[in-house]
Amino acid sequence: MKSIALVLFFMLFSSVSFAQIGGEDEVYLNGDRIEAKFNGGGLDKFYDFINKEFDFSKVTKAGKMITSFTIDVDGTIKNIKVIQFVDVQTATEIIRVLKKAPKWEPAKRGGKPISVEIKLPLDFKVSNK
């Protein structure tokens, strides 16, 4: 039987509220911070990109993976880390996909671009068909 991997993304309330987005160590009281955007949208658009580009044949085990990366002031993804992974092949594949991602519209504070860190949880399920 051929194994087909399916990926389910953790989404509570909304995809933006579940993924942890953090910037510099500051408290924002006046709400002047605008979050980073991917292709004109939020993390839901980024999950669509991952789903399209990820080679699911690399997934051999079910489990949760958490990645972390920085969206720099120019919108480039940098400092890619796999915090928790299922297996090496899946971790290598998500790094490949993140490196391939186009630039984001950077987050802004007071109208100026800032770097932010995103922690992205992914849940992989493997089904046999």
PDB file of C-alpha atoms in Angstrom:
ATOM      1  CA  MET A   1       0.000   0.000   0.000  1.00  0.00           C
ATOM      2  CA  LYS A   2       1.149   3.461  -0.772  1.00  0.00           C
ATOM      3  CA  SER A   3       1.486   5.821   2.164  1.00  0.00           C
ATOM      4  CA  ILE A   4       0.053   9.301   1.745  1.00  0.00           C
ATOM      5  CA  ALA A   5       0.868  11.949   4.321  1.00  0.00           C
ATOM      6  CA  LEU A   6      -1.636  14.564   5.269  1.00  0.00           C
ATOM      7  CA  VAL A   7      -0.812  17.657   7.247  1.00  0.00           C
ATOM      8  CA  LEU A   8      -3.186  19.317   9.626  1.00  0.00           C
ATOM      9  CA  PHE A   9      -2.371  22.689  11.030  1.00  0.00           C
ATOM     10  CA  PHE A  10      -3.200  23.694  14.566  1.00  0.00           C
ATOM     11  CA  MET A  11      -5.761  26.441  14.425  1.00  0.00           C
ATOM     12  CA  LEU A  12      -7.582  27.597  17.484  1.00  0.00           C
ATOM     13  CA  PHE A  13      -9.799  30.660  17.342  1.00  0.00           C
ATOM     14  CA  SER A  14      -7.750  31.910  14.344  1.00  0.00           C
ATOM     15  CA  SER A  15      -4.447  30.977  12.769  1.00  0.00           C
ATOM     16  CA  VAL A  16      -2.900  34.292  13.754  1.00  0.00           C
ATOM     17  CA  SER A  17      -3.825  33.952  17.409  1.00  0.00           C
ATOM     18  CA  PHE A  18      -2.374  30.437  17.721  1.00  0.00           C
ATOM     19  CA  ALA A  19       0.996  30.957  16.086  1.00  0.00           C
ATOM     20  CA  GLN A  20       3.175  32.960  18.356  1.00  0.00           C
ATOM     21  CA  ILE A  21       4.432  36.149  16.815  1.00  0.00           C
ATOM     22  CA  GLY A  22       6.923  38.123  18.836  1.00  0.00           C
ATOM     23  CA  GLY A  23       9.228  40.991  18.168  1.00  0.00           C
ATOM     24  CA  GLU A  24      11.584  42.930  20.323  1.00  0.00           C
ATOM     25  CA  ASP A  25      11.219  42.709  24.111  1.00  0.00           C
ATOM     26  CA  GLU A  26       8.752  45.545  24.455  1.00  0.00           C
ATOM     27  CA  VAL A  27       5.204  46.043  25.645  1.00  0.00           C
ATOM     28  CA  TYR A  28       2.799  47.545  23.122  1.00  0.00           C
ATOM     29  CA  LEU A  29       0.194  49.613  24.915  1.00  0.00           C
ATOM     30  CA  ASN A  30      -1.047  51.910  22.165  1.00  0.00           C
ATOM     31  CA  GLY A  31      -1.609  49.272  19.454  1.00  0.00           C
ATOM     32  CA  ASP A  32       0.622  50.919  16.844  1.00  0.00           C
ATOM     33  CA  ARG A  33       2.138  47.595  15.754  1.00  0.00           C
ATOM     34  CA  ILE A  34       1.076  46.060  12.430  1.00  0.00           C
ATOM     35  CA  GLU A  35       1.791  42.356  11.991  1.00  0.00           C
ATOM     36  CA  ALA A  36       3.809  40.938   9.083  1.00  0.00           C
ATOM     37  CA  LYS A  37       1.815  39.828   6.032  1.00  0.00           C
ATOM     38  CA  PHE A  38       2.430  37.010   3.590  1.00  0.00           C
ATOM     39  CA  ASN A  39       1.112  37.542   0.056  1.00  0.00           C
ATOM     40  CA  GLY A  40      -1.333  40.143   1.332  1.00  0.00           C
ATOM     41  CA  GLY A  41      -2.669  37.892   4.087  1.00  0.00           C
ATOM     42  CA  GLY A  42      -1.672  36.386   7.382  1.00  0.00           C
ATOM     43  CA  LEU A  43      -0.487  33.006   8.513  1.00  0.00           C
ATOM     44  CA  ASP A  44      -3.397  31.304   6.749  1.00  0.00           C
ATOM     45  CA  LYS A  45      -1.866  32.312   3.399  1.00  0.00           C
ATOM     46  CA  PHE A  46       1.521  31.090   4.615  1.00  0.00           C
ATOM     47  CA  TYR A  47       0.032  27.707   5.578  1.00  0.00           C
ATOM     48  CA  ASP A  48      -1.403  27.523   2.027  1.00  0.00           C
ATOM     49  CA  PHE A  49       2.097  28.155   0.633  1.00  0.00           C
ATOM     50  CA  ILE A  50       3.583  25.416   2.834  1.00  0.00           C
ATOM     51  CA  ASN A  51       0.841  22.981   1.874  1.00  0.00           C
ATOM     52  CA  LYS A  52       1.524  23.633  -1.824  1.00  0.00           C
ATOM     53  CA  GLU A  53       5.339  23.464  -1.669  1.00  0.00           C
ATOM     54  CA  PHE A  54       5.898  20.739   0.936  1.00  0.00           C
ATOM     55  CA  ASP A  55       6.772  17.266  -0.395  1.00  0.00           C
ATOM     56  CA  PHE A  56       4.557  15.102   1.808  1.00  0.00           C
ATOM     57  CA  SER A  57       6.286  11.928   0.626  1.00  0.00           C
ATOM     58  CA  LYS A  58       9.087  12.929   3.035  1.00  0.00           C
ATOM     59  CA  VAL A  59       6.779  12.442   6.030  1.00  0.00           C
ATOM     60  CA  THR A  60       7.232   8.957   7.476  1.00  0.00           C
ATOM     61  CA  LYS A  61       5.899   9.453  11.019  1.00  0.00           C
ATOM     62  CA  ALA A  62       2.923  11.204  12.522  1.00  0.00           C
ATOM     63  CA  GLY A  63       3.614  13.913  15.070  1.00  0.00           C
ATOM     64  CA  LYS A  64       3.964  17.561  15.936  1.00  0.00           C
ATOM     65  CA  MET A  65       6.699  19.797  14.575  1.00  0.00           C
ATOM     66  CA  ILE A  66       7.395  23.357  15.685  1.00  0.00           C
ATOM     67  CA  THR A  67       9.543  25.708  13.650  1.00  0.00           C
ATOM     68  CA  SER A  68      10.736  29.181  14.438  1.00  0.00           C
ATOM     69  CA  PHE A  69      12.003  31.893  12.108  1.00  0.00           C
ATOM     70  CA  THR A  70      12.509  35.635  11.937  1.00  0.00           C
ATOM     71  CA  ILE A  71      10.910  37.922   9.389  1.00  0.00           C
ATOM     72  CA  ASP A  72      13.542  40.619   8.986  1.00  0.00           C
ATOM     73  CA  VAL A  73      12.891  44.337   8.359  1.00  0.00           C
ATOM     74  CA  ASP A  74      13.147  43.709   4.603  1.00  0.00           C
ATOM     75  CA  GLY A  75      10.656  40.794   4.736  1.00  0.00           C
ATOM     76  CA  THR A  76      13.255  38.027   4.372  1.00  0.00           C
ATOM     77  CA  ILE A  77      12.911  34.820   6.398  1.00  0.00           C
ATOM     78  CA  LYS A  78      16.042  34.287   8.504  1.00  0.00           C
ATOM     79  CA  ASN A  79      17.171  32.313  11.559  1.00  0.00           C
ATOM     80  CA  ILE A  80      15.169  29.193  10.688  1.00  0.00           C
ATOM     81  CA  LYS A  81      15.068  26.703  13.570  1.00  0.00           C
ATOM     82  CA  VAL A  82      13.236  23.449  14.076  1.00  0.00           C
ATOM     83  CA  ILE A  83      12.383  23.442  17.776  1.00  0.00           C
ATOM     84  CA  GLN A  84      10.528  20.126  17.851  1.00  0.00           C
ATOM     85  CA  PHE A  85      10.538  17.603  15.034  1.00  0.00           C
ATOM     86  CA  VAL A  86       9.043  14.278  14.013  1.00  0.00           C
ATOM     87  CA  ASP A  87      11.983  12.964  12.003  1.00  0.00           C
ATOM     88  CA  VAL A  88      15.004  14.331  10.165  1.00  0.00           C
ATOM     89  CA  GLN A  89      13.470  14.020   6.679  1.00  0.00           C
ATOM     90  CA  THR A  90      10.406  16.066   7.626  1.00  0.00           C
ATOM     91  CA  ALA A  91      12.521  18.695   9.397  1.00  0.00           C
ATOM     92  CA  THR A  92      14.826  18.973   6.382  1.00  0.00           C
ATOM     93  CA  GLU A  93      11.845  19.392   4.071  1.00  0.00           C
ATOM     94  CA  ILE A  94      10.266  22.198   6.114  1.00  0.00           C
ATOM     95  CA  ILE A  95      13.613  24.032   6.157  1.00  0.00           C
ATOM     96  CA  ARG A  96      13.770  23.717   2.356  1.00  0.00           C
ATOM     97  CA  VAL A  97      10.254  25.115   1.998  1.00  0.00           C
ATOM     98  CA  LEU A  98      10.912  28.017   4.402  1.00  0.00           C
ATOM     99  CA  LYS A  99      14.102  28.946   2.518  1.00  0.00           C
ATOM    100  CA  LYS A 100      12.089  28.950  -0.730  1.00  0.00           C
ATOM    101  CA  ALA A 101       9.375  31.265   0.630  1.00  0.00           C
ATOM    102  CA  PRO A 102       9.034  34.693  -0.977  1.00  0.00           C
ATOM    103  CA  LYS A 103       9.502  37.829   1.062  1.00  0.00           C
ATOM    104  CA  TRP A 104       6.855  38.915   3.519  1.00  0.00           C
ATOM    105  CA  GLU A 105       5.621  42.449   4.065  1.00  0.00           C
ATOM    106  CA  PRO A 106       7.491  43.159   7.315  1.00  0.00           C
ATOM    107  CA  ALA A 107       5.775  44.004  10.577  1.00  0.00           C
ATOM    108  CA  LYS A 108       5.729  47.679  11.445  1.00  0.00           C
ATOM    109  CA  ARG A 109       5.757  49.745  14.590  1.00  0.00           C
ATOM    110  CA  GLY A 110       5.170  53.456  14.326  1.00  0.00           C
ATOM    111  CA  GLY A 111       5.233  53.104  10.538  1.00  0.00           C
ATOM    112  CA  LYS A 112       8.776  51.655  10.524  1.00  0.00           C
ATOM    113  CA  PRO A 113       9.604  48.021   9.645  1.00  0.00           C
ATOM    114  CA  ILE A 114      10.659  45.770  12.530  1.00  0.00           C
ATOM    115  CA  SER A 115      11.902  42.170  12.781  1.00  0.00           C
ATOM    116  CA  VAL A 116       9.550  39.615  14.319  1.00  0.00           C
ATOM    117  CA  GLU A 117       9.899  35.987  15.293  1.00  0.00           C
ATOM    118  CA  ILE A 118       7.216  33.481  14.343  1.00  0.00           C
ATOM    119  CA  LYS A 119       6.753  30.069  15.943  1.00  0.00           C
ATOM    120  CA  LEU A 120       4.855  27.849  13.550  1.00  0.00           C
ATOM    121  CA  PRO A 121       3.285  24.591  14.797  1.00  0.00           C
ATOM    122  CA  LEU A 122       2.547  21.818  12.287  1.00  0.00           C
ATOM    123  CA  ASP A 123       0.829  18.498  12.984  1.00  0.00           C
ATOM    124  CA  PHE A 124       1.531  15.621  10.611  1.00  0.00           C
ATOM    125  CA  LYS A 125      -0.716  12.611  10.266  1.00  0.00           C
ATOM    126  CA  VAL A 126       0.182   9.640   8.079  1.00  0.00           C
ATOM    127  CA  SER A 127      -2.561   7.602   6.478  1.00  0.00           C
ATOM    128  CA  ASN A 128      -2.299   4.490   4.327  1.00  0.00           C
ATOM    129  CA  LYS A 129      -4.395   4.316   1.184  1.00  0.00           C
TER     130      LYS A 129
END
